[in-house]
Amino acid sequence: MVHLSDMAFPPLKNDLIIRAAFGEVVERVPVWIMRQAGRYLPEFREERKKHDFFTICQTPELACEVTLQPIRRFDLDAAIIFSDILVIPQALGMEVLMKTGIGPVFPEPLVHPADMDKLDANVDVSTKLKYVYEAITLTRQKLEGKVPLIGFSGAPYTLMGYMIEGGGSKTMSKAKKWLYTQPEASHKLLKLLTKVIIAYLIEQVAAGAQLLQVFESSAEHLGPALFEKYSLPYLEEIAAGVKQGITERGLGDVPLIVFAKGAYHSISKLSYAGYNVVGLDWTVDPNIARDFCPYSCSRQFRSMCSILPERGFDRKNDRNGSSVWSSELHCKPWSWNLS
């Protein structure tokens, strides 16, 4: 595989979000969108008429194209590679289908701990998920340095939830039952996912990713005690492992973002988990969150995408634009993320 150190990418013209992630005071709050390439874009809907979801994810040229679509339309400060957190369960050998009107479906979820024997515990993600890295490298070239490219992964508990529930869930009751009744098996699965995630994220950097985000989207289903037992230690291990791995491979210093949706109770602990940026969901007052984070840790505030007009936004005049947050947050190290 070709690695970042062997490639010559176009020089970066807008490093605002990278500087903010490293804690620098920036001239304005950088903006990007969580589901940046998605159904709100007519050009994306056209692609979906021609290709199913995972075909787009697994075809570097298509993933690159839909990644670039919002960058062409809006004045954003970062691109995020088009992929899905569930490529990791797929790499481990599980079948994942994307069903219209339903979302992701696992025909054969993990029901009993013995079902974990079906997983490929020795998977080589450098080859199994090669299509993601090829999409990242191609997108870095096509961006021509306009904005940085974000890579990402789901976090262990969130992936565990999908693998046990068989899809999305409003309660994660089956996955939570494992935590109470099968603690040893739960930790075994979380450790396997952590190992795979670390390798996956390092390879994304090697392919050209300039920032990384870890999505613990199901943290809202865990109270403080369960979060600190089954989520936080693995998030910490990922941050340490990725930083060590990219350093050993001479890939430079890449900022890490953690977004644990609903984990408002653990903002302070997350800020010491080894990440450069702690993501806050829209229910958290960012000014209060600042009191729980050290100044060396940047914050990323998640707002609602419905405020973004289809024509784009005017940073100076739109009351819902980033200029409002620049004023309220005094241009401290924040970024603004729409979802």
mmCIF file of C-alpha atoms in Angstrom:
data_model
loop_
_atom_site.group_PDB
_atom_site.id
_atom_site.type_symbol
_atom_site.label_atom_id
_atom_site.label_comp_id
_atom_site.label_asym_id
_atom_site.label_seq_id
_atom_site.Cartn_x
_atom_site.Cartn_y
_atom_site.Cartn_z
ATOM 1 C CA MET A 1 0.000 0.000 0.000
ATOM 2 C CA VAL A 2 1.120 3.549 -0.798
ATOM 3 C CA HIS A 3 1.550 5.581 2.383
ATOM 4 C CA LEU A 4 1.199 9.278 3.085
ATOM 5 C CA SER A 5 4.932 9.810 3.388
ATOM 6 C CA ASP A 6 5.326 8.512 -0.177
ATOM 7 C CA MET A 7 2.694 10.815 -1.686
ATOM 8 C CA ALA A 8 2.761 14.409 -2.830
ATOM 9 C CA PHE A 9 -0.628 15.981 -2.118
ATOM 10 C CA PRO A 10 -1.540 19.525 -3.182
ATOM 11 C CA PRO A 11 -0.639 22.085 -0.474
ATOM 12 C CA LEU A 12 -3.407 22.837 2.007
ATOM 13 C CA LYS A 13 -4.998 26.264 1.517
ATOM 14 C CA ASN A 14 -7.399 26.249 4.497
ATOM 15 C CA ASP A 15 -6.005 24.787 7.722
ATOM 16 C CA LEU A 16 -8.453 26.600 10.013
ATOM 17 C CA ILE A 17 -10.014 23.477 11.528
ATOM 18 C CA ILE A 18 -6.627 21.836 12.069
ATOM 19 C CA ARG A 19 -5.316 24.886 13.909
ATOM 20 C CA ALA A 20 -8.500 25.020 16.006
ATOM 21 C CA ALA A 21 -8.205 21.299 16.777
ATOM 22 C CA PHE A 22 -4.680 21.832 18.074
ATOM 23 C CA GLY A 23 -5.975 24.540 20.405
ATOM 24 C CA GLU A 24 -4.905 27.652 18.553
ATOM 25 C CA VAL A 25 -7.033 30.776 18.778
ATOM 26 C CA VAL A 26 -8.412 31.171 15.244
ATOM 27 C CA GLU A 27 -9.883 34.096 13.351
ATOM 28 C CA ARG A 28 -13.320 32.464 13.029
ATOM 29 C CA VAL A 29 -15.037 29.210 13.993
ATOM 30 C CA PRO A 30 -14.517 26.493 11.353
ATOM 31 C CA VAL A 31 -17.666 24.749 10.068
ATOM 32 C CA TRP A 32 -18.362 21.285 8.695
ATOM 33 C CA ILE A 33 -21.375 18.964 8.485
ATOM 34 C CA MET A 34 -21.596 15.578 10.216
ATOM 35 C CA ARG A 35 -23.537 13.887 7.407
ATOM 36 C CA GLN A 36 -21.894 16.144 4.888
ATOM 37 C CA ALA A 37 -22.739 14.018 1.828
ATOM 38 C CA GLY A 38 -26.333 12.924 2.212
ATOM 39 C CA ARG A 39 -29.950 12.996 1.184
ATOM 40 C CA TYR A 40 -30.297 16.750 1.620
ATOM 41 C CA LEU A 41 -28.226 17.144 -1.567
ATOM 42 C CA PRO A 42 -30.068 16.546 -4.871
ATOM 43 C CA GLU A 43 -26.833 15.440 -6.516
ATOM 44 C CA PHE A 44 -26.383 12.774 -3.838
ATOM 45 C CA ARG A 45 -29.940 11.544 -4.359
ATOM 46 C CA GLU A 46 -29.128 11.149 -8.050
ATOM 47 C CA GLU A 47 -26.144 8.959 -7.186
ATOM 48 C CA ARG A 48 -28.310 6.845 -4.881
ATOM 49 C CA LYS A 49 -30.747 6.205 -7.740
ATOM 50 C CA LYS A 50 -27.881 4.559 -9.614
ATOM 51 C CA HIS A 51 -25.977 2.826 -6.812
ATOM 52 C CA ASP A 52 -26.828 1.221 -3.474
ATOM 53 C CA PHE A 53 -25.310 2.660 -0.326
ATOM 54 C CA PHE A 54 -22.499 0.203 0.266
ATOM 55 C CA THR A 55 -21.569 0.155 -3.428
ATOM 56 C CA ILE A 56 -20.816 3.861 -3.080
ATOM 57 C CA CYS A 57 -18.806 3.211 0.086
ATOM 58 C CA GLN A 58 -16.823 0.409 -1.553
ATOM 59 C CA THR A 59 -16.113 2.166 -4.854
ATOM 60 C CA PRO A 60 -13.356 4.784 -4.345
ATOM 61 C CA GLU A 61 -14.395 6.917 -7.332
ATOM 62 C CA LEU A 62 -18.015 7.088 -6.139
ATOM 63 C CA ALA A 63 -17.071 7.715 -2.500
ATOM 64 C CA CYS A 64 -14.760 10.499 -3.654
ATOM 65 C CA GLU A 65 -17.442 12.097 -5.808
ATOM 66 C CA VAL A 66 -20.082 12.253 -3.074
ATOM 67 C CA THR A 67 -17.480 13.497 -0.571
ATOM 68 C CA LEU A 68 -16.771 16.431 -2.868
ATOM 69 C CA GLN A 69 -20.420 17.319 -3.566
ATOM 70 C CA PRO A 70 -21.026 19.451 -0.440
ATOM 71 C CA ILE A 71 -17.611 21.103 -0.809
ATOM 72 C CA ARG A 72 -18.626 22.352 -4.252
ATOM 73 C CA ARG A 73 -21.949 23.659 -2.947
ATOM 74 C CA PHE A 74 -21.089 25.182 0.442
ATOM 75 C CA ASP A 75 -18.300 27.281 1.942
ATOM 76 C CA LEU A 76 -17.170 24.644 4.436
ATOM 77 C CA ASP A 77 -13.875 24.232 6.261
ATOM 78 C CA ALA A 78 -13.450 20.457 5.996
ATOM 79 C CA ALA A 79 -14.523 17.427 4.010
ATOM 80 C CA ILE A 80 -15.321 14.085 5.640
ATOM 81 C CA ILE A 81 -14.784 10.928 3.627
ATOM 82 C CA PHE A 82 -17.985 9.206 2.558
ATOM 83 C CA SER A 83 -18.074 5.844 4.290
ATOM 84 C CA ASP A 84 -19.930 4.194 7.159
ATOM 85 C CA ILE A 85 -19.046 3.057 10.661
ATOM 86 C CA LEU A 86 -20.384 -0.413 9.846
ATOM 87 C CA VAL A 87 -17.591 -1.266 7.425
ATOM 88 C CA ILE A 88 -15.778 -2.647 10.486
ATOM 89 C CA PRO A 89 -18.406 -5.307 11.291
ATOM 90 C CA GLN A 90 -18.379 -6.126 7.584
ATOM 91 C CA ALA A 91 -14.598 -6.538 7.691
ATOM 92 C CA LEU A 92 -15.015 -8.863 10.665
ATOM 93 C CA GLY A 93 -17.225 -11.089 8.542
ATOM 94 C CA MET A 94 -20.741 -9.914 9.391
ATOM 95 C CA GLU A 95 -23.272 -9.206 6.666
ATOM 96 C CA VAL A 96 -24.750 -5.704 6.784
ATOM 97 C CA LEU A 97 -27.568 -4.599 4.495
ATOM 98 C CA MET A 98 -28.815 -1.044 4.023
ATOM 99 C CA LYS A 99 -32.585 -1.285 3.639
ATOM 100 C CA THR A 100 -34.644 1.648 2.352
ATOM 101 C CA GLY A 101 -36.810 3.154 5.056
ATOM 102 C CA ILE A 102 -35.214 0.993 7.735
ATOM 103 C CA GLY A 103 -31.463 1.620 7.738
ATOM 104 C CA PRO A 104 -28.719 -0.900 8.465
ATOM 105 C CA VAL A 105 -29.786 -4.488 9.071
ATOM 106 C CA PHE A 106 -27.667 -7.434 10.275
ATOM 107 C CA PRO A 107 -29.365 -10.647 9.083
ATOM 108 C CA GLU A 108 -27.361 -12.648 11.639
ATOM 109 C CA PRO A 109 -26.580 -10.483 14.688
ATOM 110 C CA LEU A 110 -24.622 -11.652 17.693
ATOM 111 C CA VAL A 111 -27.142 -13.327 20.001
ATOM 112 C CA HIS A 112 -24.912 -15.382 22.278
ATOM 113 C CA PRO A 113 -21.229 -14.949 23.208
ATOM 114 C CA ALA A 114 -20.439 -18.075 21.203
ATOM 115 C CA ASP A 115 -21.514 -16.180 18.088
ATOM 116 C CA MET A 116 -18.301 -14.155 18.381
ATOM 117 C CA ASP A 117 -16.444 -17.236 17.173
ATOM 118 C CA LYS A 118 -17.760 -16.397 13.709
ATOM 119 C CA LEU A 119 -15.848 -13.104 13.678
ATOM 120 C CA ASP A 120 -12.478 -12.854 11.951
ATOM 121 C CA ALA A 121 -10.455 -11.828 14.982
ATOM 122 C CA ASN A 122 -7.270 -11.686 12.891
ATOM 123 C CA VAL A 123 -8.661 -9.531 10.102
ATOM 124 C CA ASP A 124 -6.095 -7.466 8.207
ATOM 125 C CA VAL A 125 -7.834 -4.136 7.771
ATOM 126 C CA SER A 126 -5.006 -2.823 5.590
ATOM 127 C CA THR A 127 -6.319 -5.118 2.835
ATOM 128 C CA LYS A 128 -9.931 -5.763 3.885
ATOM 129 C CA LEU A 129 -10.791 -2.051 3.978
ATOM 130 C CA LYS A 130 -8.440 -1.003 1.217
ATOM 131 C CA TYR A 131 -11.311 0.652 -0.655
ATOM 132 C CA VAL A 132 -11.655 3.216 2.155
ATOM 133 C CA TYR A 133 -7.978 4.156 1.977
ATOM 134 C CA GLU A 134 -8.089 4.407 -1.812
ATOM 135 C CA ALA A 135 -11.096 6.720 -1.537
ATOM 136 C CA ILE A 136 -9.223 8.897 0.987
ATOM 137 C CA THR A 137 -6.131 9.171 -1.228
ATOM 138 C CA LEU A 138 -8.183 9.962 -4.325
ATOM 139 C CA THR A 139 -10.232 12.561 -2.452
ATOM 140 C CA ARG A 140 -7.119 14.275 -1.075
ATOM 141 C CA GLN A 141 -5.920 14.683 -4.663
ATOM 142 C CA LYS A 142 -9.288 15.904 -5.951
ATOM 143 C CA LEU A 143 -9.698 18.422 -3.133
ATOM 144 C CA GLU A 144 -6.610 20.190 -4.468
ATOM 145 C CA GLY A 145 -5.858 21.476 -0.967
ATOM 146 C CA LYS A 146 -9.110 23.451 -0.660
ATOM 147 C CA VAL A 147 -9.937 22.022 2.793
ATOM 148 C CA PRO A 148 -8.632 19.208 5.025
ATOM 149 C CA LEU A 149 -10.089 15.696 4.835
ATOM 150 C CA ILE A 150 -11.528 14.005 7.923
ATOM 151 C CA GLY A 151 -11.404 10.233 8.393
ATOM 152 C CA PHE A 152 -13.480 8.430 10.995
ATOM 153 C CA SER A 153 -14.584 5.264 12.741
ATOM 154 C CA GLY A 154 -17.369 4.172 15.000
ATOM 155 C CA ALA A 155 -16.337 3.575 18.621
ATOM 156 C CA PRO A 156 -16.356 0.090 20.166
ATOM 157 C CA TYR A 157 -19.594 0.265 22.164
ATOM 158 C CA THR A 158 -21.524 1.823 19.295
ATOM 159 C CA LEU A 159 -20.355 -0.918 16.912
ATOM 160 C CA MET A 160 -21.060 -3.581 19.536
ATOM 161 C CA GLY A 161 -24.597 -2.232 19.814
ATOM 162 C CA TYR A 162 -25.308 -2.591 16.112
ATOM 163 C CA MET A 163 -23.746 -6.052 16.006
ATOM 164 C CA ILE A 164 -25.957 -7.324 18.851
ATOM 165 C CA GLU A 165 -29.158 -5.390 18.142
ATOM 166 C CA GLY A 166 -29.067 -6.323 14.462
ATOM 167 C CA GLY A 167 -29.488 -2.701 13.424
ATOM 168 C CA GLY A 168 -30.351 0.651 14.896
ATOM 169 C CA SER A 169 -32.173 0.767 18.220
ATOM 170 C CA LYS A 170 -33.785 3.463 20.346
ATOM 171 C CA THR A 171 -32.930 1.640 23.563
ATOM 172 C CA MET A 172 -29.949 -0.673 22.840
ATOM 173 C CA SER A 173 -31.649 -3.034 25.300
ATOM 174 C CA LYS A 174 -30.073 -6.223 23.899
ATOM 175 C CA ALA A 175 -26.577 -4.720 23.941
ATOM 176 C CA LYS A 176 -27.074 -3.351 27.456
ATOM 177 C CA LYS A 177 -28.285 -6.753 28.622
ATOM 178 C CA TRP A 178 -24.923 -8.166 27.489
ATOM 179 C CA LEU A 179 -23.152 -5.613 29.698
ATOM 180 C CA TYR A 180 -25.063 -6.837 32.753
ATOM 181 C CA THR A 181 -25.279 -10.569 32.033
ATOM 182 C CA GLN A 182 -22.171 -11.179 29.900
ATOM 183 C CA PRO A 183 -19.532 -8.714 31.160
ATOM 184 C CA GLU A 184 -16.576 -10.920 30.227
ATOM 185 C CA ALA A 185 -17.855 -11.492 26.684
ATOM 186 C CA SER A 186 -18.684 -7.791 26.372
ATOM 187 C CA HIS A 187 -15.130 -6.791 27.228
ATOM 188 C CA LYS A 188 -13.773 -9.435 24.849
ATOM 189 C CA LEU A 189 -15.803 -8.001 21.973
ATOM 190 C CA LEU A 190 -14.929 -4.402 22.883
ATOM 191 C CA LYS A 191 -11.216 -5.274 23.002
ATOM 192 C CA LEU A 192 -11.395 -6.878 19.561
ATOM 193 C CA LEU A 193 -13.176 -3.847 18.113
ATOM 194 C CA THR A 194 -10.657 -1.499 19.739
ATOM 195 C CA LYS A 195 -7.736 -3.359 18.172
ATOM 196 C CA VAL A 196 -9.350 -3.232 14.722
ATOM 197 C CA ILE A 197 -10.343 0.438 15.045
ATOM 198 C CA ILE A 198 -6.801 1.490 15.954
ATOM 199 C CA ALA A 199 -5.359 -0.272 12.911
ATOM 200 C CA TYR A 200 -8.125 1.131 10.696
ATOM 201 C CA LEU A 201 -7.575 4.740 11.785
ATOM 202 C CA ILE A 202 -3.801 4.525 11.399
ATOM 203 C CA GLU A 203 -4.250 3.282 7.833
ATOM 204 C CA GLN A 204 -6.597 6.196 7.120
ATOM 205 C CA VAL A 205 -3.855 8.619 8.121
ATOM 206 C CA ALA A 206 -1.375 6.696 5.993
ATOM 207 C CA ALA A 207 -3.769 7.142 3.069
ATOM 208 C CA GLY A 208 -4.094 10.899 3.570
ATOM 209 C CA ALA A 209 -6.655 11.687 6.298
ATOM 210 C CA GLN A 210 -5.732 14.947 8.051
ATOM 211 C CA LEU A 211 -8.055 14.692 11.060
ATOM 212 C CA LEU A 212 -9.783 11.698 12.649
ATOM 213 C CA GLN A 213 -13.117 11.484 14.447
ATOM 214 C CA VAL A 214 -14.314 8.617 16.646
ATOM 215 C CA PHE A 215 -18.109 8.348 16.867
ATOM 216 C CA GLU A 216 -19.502 6.954 20.115
ATOM 217 C CA SER A 217 -23.010 7.629 18.857
ATOM 218 C CA SER A 218 -24.679 5.267 21.330
ATOM 219 C CA ALA A 219 -23.143 6.777 24.460
ATOM 220 C CA GLU A 220 -26.550 8.284 25.224
ATOM 221 C CA HIS A 221 -27.760 4.781 26.161
ATOM 222 C CA LEU A 222 -25.174 4.443 28.919
ATOM 223 C CA GLY A 223 -25.311 6.046 32.333
ATOM 224 C CA PRO A 224 -22.115 7.390 33.933
ATOM 225 C CA ALA A 225 -21.119 4.065 35.515
ATOM 226 C CA LEU A 226 -21.628 1.968 32.377
ATOM 227 C CA PHE A 227 -19.992 4.622 30.203
ATOM 228 C CA GLU A 228 -16.885 4.720 32.381
ATOM 229 C CA LYS A 229 -16.659 0.916 32.413
ATOM 230 C CA TYR A 230 -17.556 -0.043 28.840
ATOM 231 C CA SER A 231 -16.844 2.996 26.694
ATOM 232 C CA LEU A 232 -14.328 5.438 28.146
ATOM 233 C CA PRO A 233 -11.415 2.972 28.664
ATOM 234 C CA TYR A 234 -11.633 1.859 25.044
ATOM 235 C CA LEU A 235 -11.858 5.427 23.769
ATOM 236 C CA GLU A 236 -8.694 6.178 25.750
ATOM 237 C CA GLU A 237 -6.978 3.102 24.326
ATOM 238 C CA ILE A 238 -7.876 4.159 20.778
ATOM 239 C CA ALA A 239 -6.440 7.660 21.244
ATOM 240 C CA ALA A 240 -3.199 6.320 22.696
ATOM 241 C CA GLY A 241 -2.877 3.533 20.133
ATOM 242 C CA VAL A 242 -3.511 5.741 17.125
ATOM 243 C CA LYS A 243 -1.081 8.409 18.289
ATOM 244 C CA GLN A 244 1.594 5.803 18.951
ATOM 245 C CA GLY A 245 0.992 4.121 15.597
ATOM 246 C CA ILE A 246 1.151 7.240 13.452
ATOM 247 C CA THR A 247 4.262 8.383 15.328
ATOM 248 C CA GLU A 248 6.020 5.045 14.789
ATOM 249 C CA ARG A 249 5.223 5.215 11.089
ATOM 250 C CA GLY A 250 6.381 8.809 10.737
ATOM 251 C CA LEU A 251 2.969 10.079 9.661
ATOM 252 C CA GLY A 252 3.109 13.356 11.548
ATOM 253 C CA ASP A 253 0.739 14.782 14.140
ATOM 254 C CA VAL A 254 -2.954 14.343 13.281
ATOM 255 C CA PRO A 255 -5.639 15.791 15.582
ATOM 256 C CA LEU A 256 -8.192 13.388 17.054
ATOM 257 C CA ILE A 257 -11.844 14.213 17.733
ATOM 258 C CA VAL A 258 -14.095 12.182 20.027
ATOM 259 C CA PHE A 259 -17.861 12.568 19.812
ATOM 260 C CA ALA A 260 -19.749 10.681 22.522
ATOM 261 C CA LYS A 261 -23.361 11.620 21.909
ATOM 262 C CA GLY A 262 -25.301 12.091 25.125
ATOM 263 C CA ALA A 263 -22.302 11.651 27.422
ATOM 264 C CA TYR A 264 -22.763 15.096 28.966
ATOM 265 C CA HIS A 265 -22.050 13.537 32.369
ATOM 266 C CA SER A 266 -18.493 12.678 31.339
ATOM 267 C CA ILE A 267 -17.323 15.775 29.451
ATOM 268 C CA SER A 268 -14.511 16.358 31.928
ATOM 269 C CA LYS A 269 -13.268 12.763 31.708
ATOM 270 C CA LEU A 270 -13.486 12.828 27.905
ATOM 271 C CA SER A 271 -11.364 15.954 27.837
ATOM 272 C CA TYR A 272 -8.544 13.947 29.462
ATOM 273 C CA ALA A 273 -9.022 10.858 27.262
ATOM 274 C CA GLY A 274 -6.219 11.762 24.867
ATOM 275 C CA TYR A 275 -8.179 13.546 22.140
ATOM 276 C CA ASN A 276 -7.468 17.023 20.833
ATOM 277 C CA VAL A 277 -11.157 17.841 20.457
ATOM 278 C CA VAL A 278 -14.247 16.828 22.444
ATOM 279 C CA GLY A 279 -17.486 16.957 20.455
ATOM 280 C CA LEU A 280 -20.604 18.266 22.179
ATOM 281 C CA ASP A 281 -24.124 17.456 21.033
ATOM 282 C CA TRP A 282 -26.794 20.106 20.564
ATOM 283 C CA THR A 283 -28.247 19.570 24.070
ATOM 284 C CA VAL A 284 -25.076 20.840 25.784
ATOM 285 C CA ASP A 285 -24.512 24.508 26.509
ATOM 286 C CA PRO A 286 -21.023 25.104 25.045
ATOM 287 C CA ASN A 287 -20.277 27.850 27.535
ATOM 288 C CA ILE A 288 -20.959 25.497 30.437
ATOM 289 C CA ALA A 289 -18.943 22.738 28.757
ATOM 290 C CA ARG A 290 -15.957 25.070 28.636
ATOM 291 C CA ASP A 291 -15.843 25.032 32.423
ATOM 292 C CA PHE A 292 -15.388 21.249 32.407
ATOM 293 C CA CYS A 293 -12.656 21.096 29.751
ATOM 294 C CA PRO A 294 -9.049 22.194 30.127
ATOM 295 C CA TYR A 295 -8.103 25.046 27.842
ATOM 296 C CA SER A 296 -5.675 22.724 26.037
ATOM 297 C CA CYS A 297 -8.640 20.652 24.800
ATOM 298 C CA SER A 298 -10.657 22.135 21.934
ATOM 299 C CA ARG A 299 -14.419 21.730 21.678
ATOM 300 C CA GLN A 300 -16.672 21.006 18.719
ATOM 301 C CA PHE A 301 -20.305 22.044 18.959
ATOM 302 C CA ARG A 302 -22.924 20.072 17.037
ATOM 303 C CA SER A 303 -25.985 21.978 15.829
ATOM 304 C CA MET A 304 -28.898 21.155 13.545
ATOM 305 C CA CYS A 305 -28.374 20.980 9.769
ATOM 306 C CA SER A 306 -31.917 22.242 9.080
ATOM 307 C CA ILE A 307 -30.713 25.802 9.673
ATOM 308 C CA LEU A 308 -28.430 25.608 6.634
ATOM 309 C CA PRO A 309 -30.143 27.128 3.581
ATOM 310 C CA GLU A 310 -29.794 25.186 0.332
ATOM 311 C CA ARG A 311 -28.063 28.166 -1.284
ATOM 312 C CA GLY A 312 -25.321 28.010 1.331
ATOM 313 C CA PHE A 313 -24.661 30.528 4.082
ATOM 314 C CA ASP A 314 -23.150 33.971 4.393
ATOM 315 C CA ARG A 315 -20.628 33.944 7.223
ATOM 316 C CA LYS A 316 -21.078 37.650 7.845
ATOM 317 C CA ASN A 317 -24.847 38.077 7.538
ATOM 318 C CA ASP A 318 -26.665 34.827 8.300
ATOM 319 C CA ARG A 319 -27.821 34.902 11.916
ATOM 320 C CA ASN A 320 -27.600 31.102 11.958
ATOM 321 C CA GLY A 321 -24.099 31.114 10.495
ATOM 322 C CA SER A 322 -20.760 30.616 12.121
ATOM 323 C CA SER A 323 -20.272 34.354 12.680
ATOM 324 C CA VAL A 324 -22.800 34.136 15.531
ATOM 325 C CA TRP A 325 -20.771 31.445 17.266
ATOM 326 C CA SER A 326 -17.551 33.306 16.604
ATOM 327 C CA SER A 327 -18.966 36.198 18.591
ATOM 328 C CA GLU A 328 -20.428 34.129 21.424
ATOM 329 C CA LEU A 329 -17.388 31.915 21.840
ATOM 330 C CA HIS A 330 -14.830 34.691 21.340
ATOM 331 C CA CYS A 331 -12.894 32.605 18.763
ATOM 332 C CA LYS A 332 -11.509 30.254 21.385
ATOM 333 C CA PRO A 333 -10.504 26.821 20.025
ATOM 334 C CA TRP A 334 -13.935 25.661 18.842
ATOM 335 C CA SER A 335 -15.312 24.200 15.647
ATOM 336 C CA TRP A 336 -18.976 24.148 14.598
ATOM 337 C CA ASN A 337 -20.500 20.927 13.294
ATOM 338 C CA LEU A 338 -23.936 20.720 11.697
ATOM 339 C CA SER A 339 -25.910 17.485 11.679
#
